[in-house]
PDB file of C-alpha atoms in Angstrom:
ATOM      1  CA  MET U   1      10.773  33.689  -4.675  1.00  0.00           C
ATOM      2  CA  THR U   2       7.261  32.702  -5.292  1.00  0.00           C
ATOM      3  CA  GLY U   3       5.691  29.539  -3.886  1.00  0.00           C
ATOM      4  CA  ARG U   4       7.887  26.733  -3.042  1.00  0.00           C
ATOM      5  CA  ALA U   5      10.926  27.639  -4.571  1.00  0.00           C
ATOM      6  CA  GLY U   6      13.115  27.110  -1.436  1.00  0.00           C
ATOM      7  CA  GLY U   7      11.095  24.369  -0.073  1.00  0.00           C
ATOM      8  CA  LYS U   8      11.534  20.573  -0.468  1.00  0.00           C
ATOM      9  CA  LEU U   9      10.307  19.067  -3.709  1.00  0.00           C
ATOM     10  CA  LYS U  10       7.810  16.203  -3.975  1.00  0.00           C
ATOM     11  CA  PRO U  11       8.936  13.201  -5.378  1.00  0.00           C
ATOM     12  CA  LEU U  12       7.418  12.309  -8.877  1.00  0.00           C
ATOM     13  CA  LYS U  13       4.722   9.629  -8.594  1.00  0.00           C
ATOM     14  CA  GLN U  14       5.438   6.327 -10.142  1.00  0.00           C
ATOM     15  CA  PRO U  15       2.844   4.481 -12.152  1.00  0.00           C
ATOM     16  CA  LYS U  16       0.688   1.843 -10.251  1.00  0.00           C
ATOM     17  CA  LYS U  17       1.966  -1.748 -10.769  1.00  0.00           C
ATOM     18  CA  ASP U  18      -0.553  -4.335 -12.079  1.00  0.00           C
ATOM     19  CA  LYS U  19      -0.982  -7.079  -9.180  1.00  0.00           C
ATOM     20  CA  ASP U  20      -2.212  -9.810 -11.593  1.00  0.00           C
ATOM     21  CA  GLU U  21       1.325 -10.448 -13.107  1.00  0.00           C
ATOM     22  CA  GLU U  22       2.009 -13.230 -10.763  1.00  0.00           C
ATOM     23  CA  ASP U  23       3.389 -16.443 -12.063  1.00  0.00           C
ATOM     24  CA  GLU U  24       2.604 -20.090 -11.019  1.00  0.00           C
ATOM     25  CA  ASP U  25       5.870 -20.196  -8.609  1.00  0.00           C
ATOM     26  CA  THR U  26       5.062 -16.965  -6.774  1.00  0.00           C
ATOM     27  CA  LYS U  27       1.369 -18.297  -6.303  1.00  0.00           C
ATOM     28  CA  GLN U  28       2.798 -21.666  -4.810  1.00  0.00           C
ATOM     29  CA  PHE U  29       5.317 -19.713  -2.775  1.00  0.00           C
ATOM     30  CA  LYS U  30       2.622 -17.314  -1.046  1.00  0.00           C
ATOM     31  CA  GLN U  31       0.370 -20.430  -0.642  1.00  0.00           C
ATOM     32  CA  LYS U  32       3.199 -22.473   1.035  1.00  0.00           C
ATOM     33  CA  GLN U  33       4.014 -19.448   3.396  1.00  0.00           C
ATOM     34  CA  LYS U  34       0.144 -19.368   4.172  1.00  0.00           C
ATOM     35  CA  GLU U  35       0.118 -22.993   5.238  1.00  0.00           C
ATOM     36  CA  GLU U  36       3.370 -22.541   7.386  1.00  0.00           C
ATOM     37  CA  GLN U  37       1.977 -19.555   9.073  1.00  0.00           C
ATOM     38  CA  ALA U  38      -1.081 -21.354  10.227  1.00  0.00           C
ATOM     39  CA  ALA U  39       0.953 -24.470  11.165  1.00  0.00           C
ATOM     40  CA  LEU U  40       3.149 -22.318  13.593  1.00  0.00           C
ATOM     41  CA  LYS U  41       0.235 -20.334  14.819  1.00  0.00           C
ATOM     42  CA  LYS U  42      -1.787 -23.761  15.842  1.00  0.00           C
ATOM     43  CA  LEU U  43       1.521 -24.934  17.493  1.00  0.00           C
ATOM     44  CA  ALA U  44       2.136 -21.711  19.454  1.00  0.00           C
ATOM     45  CA  GLU U  45      -1.688 -21.981  20.539  1.00  0.00           C
ATOM     46  CA  SER U  46      -1.196 -25.384  21.822  1.00  0.00           C
ATOM     47  CA  ALA U  47       1.977 -24.801  23.574  1.00  0.00           C
ATOM     48  CA  LYS U  48       0.563 -22.090  25.530  1.00  0.00           C
ATOM     49  CA  SER U  49      -2.319 -24.071  26.938  1.00  0.00           C
ATOM     50  CA  GLY U  50      -0.092 -26.957  28.102  1.00  0.00           C
ATOM     51  CA  PRO U  51       1.357 -27.281  31.516  1.00  0.00           C
ATOM     52  CA  LEU U  52       5.010 -26.657  31.780  1.00  0.00           C
ATOM     53  CA  LYS U  53       6.646 -29.811  32.676  1.00  0.00           C
ATOM     54  CA  VAL U  54       9.871 -31.384  31.483  1.00  0.00           C
ATOM     55  CA  GLY U  55       9.676 -35.305  31.988  1.00  0.00           C
ATOM     56  CA  PRO U  56       8.049 -37.189  34.567  1.00  0.00           C
ATOM     57  CA  SER U  57       9.295 -34.997  37.547  1.00  0.00           C
ATOM     58  CA  GLY U  58       8.747 -31.636  36.069  1.00  0.00           C
ATOM     59  CA  ILE U  59      11.326 -28.793  36.170  1.00  0.00           C
ATOM     60  CA  LYS U  60      14.267 -29.895  38.124  1.00  0.00           C
ATOM     61  CA  HIS U  61      15.955 -27.248  40.481  1.00  0.00           C
ATOM     62  CA  SER U  62      19.457 -27.402  41.939  1.00  0.00           C
ATOM     63  CA  GLY U  63      18.378 -26.810  45.490  1.00  0.00           C
ATOM     64  CA  LYS U  64      20.679 -23.955  46.032  1.00  0.00           C
ATOM     65  CA  LYS U  65      19.359 -20.794  47.724  1.00  0.00           C
TER      66      LYS U  65
END
């Protein structure tokens, strides 16, 4: 046996697909996703910086120890 006769064979390379083949629906969907991601990021940043309070008296504890 010569070469790689017993080894693992490489898969055949697939031809590259053109990325310019996007229709309007795909473009709109991607744009909508980007906007939603930006809104979630902004919301997460504002949630981190605020104080942790629920209602006028803060977080209520039961008093059990």
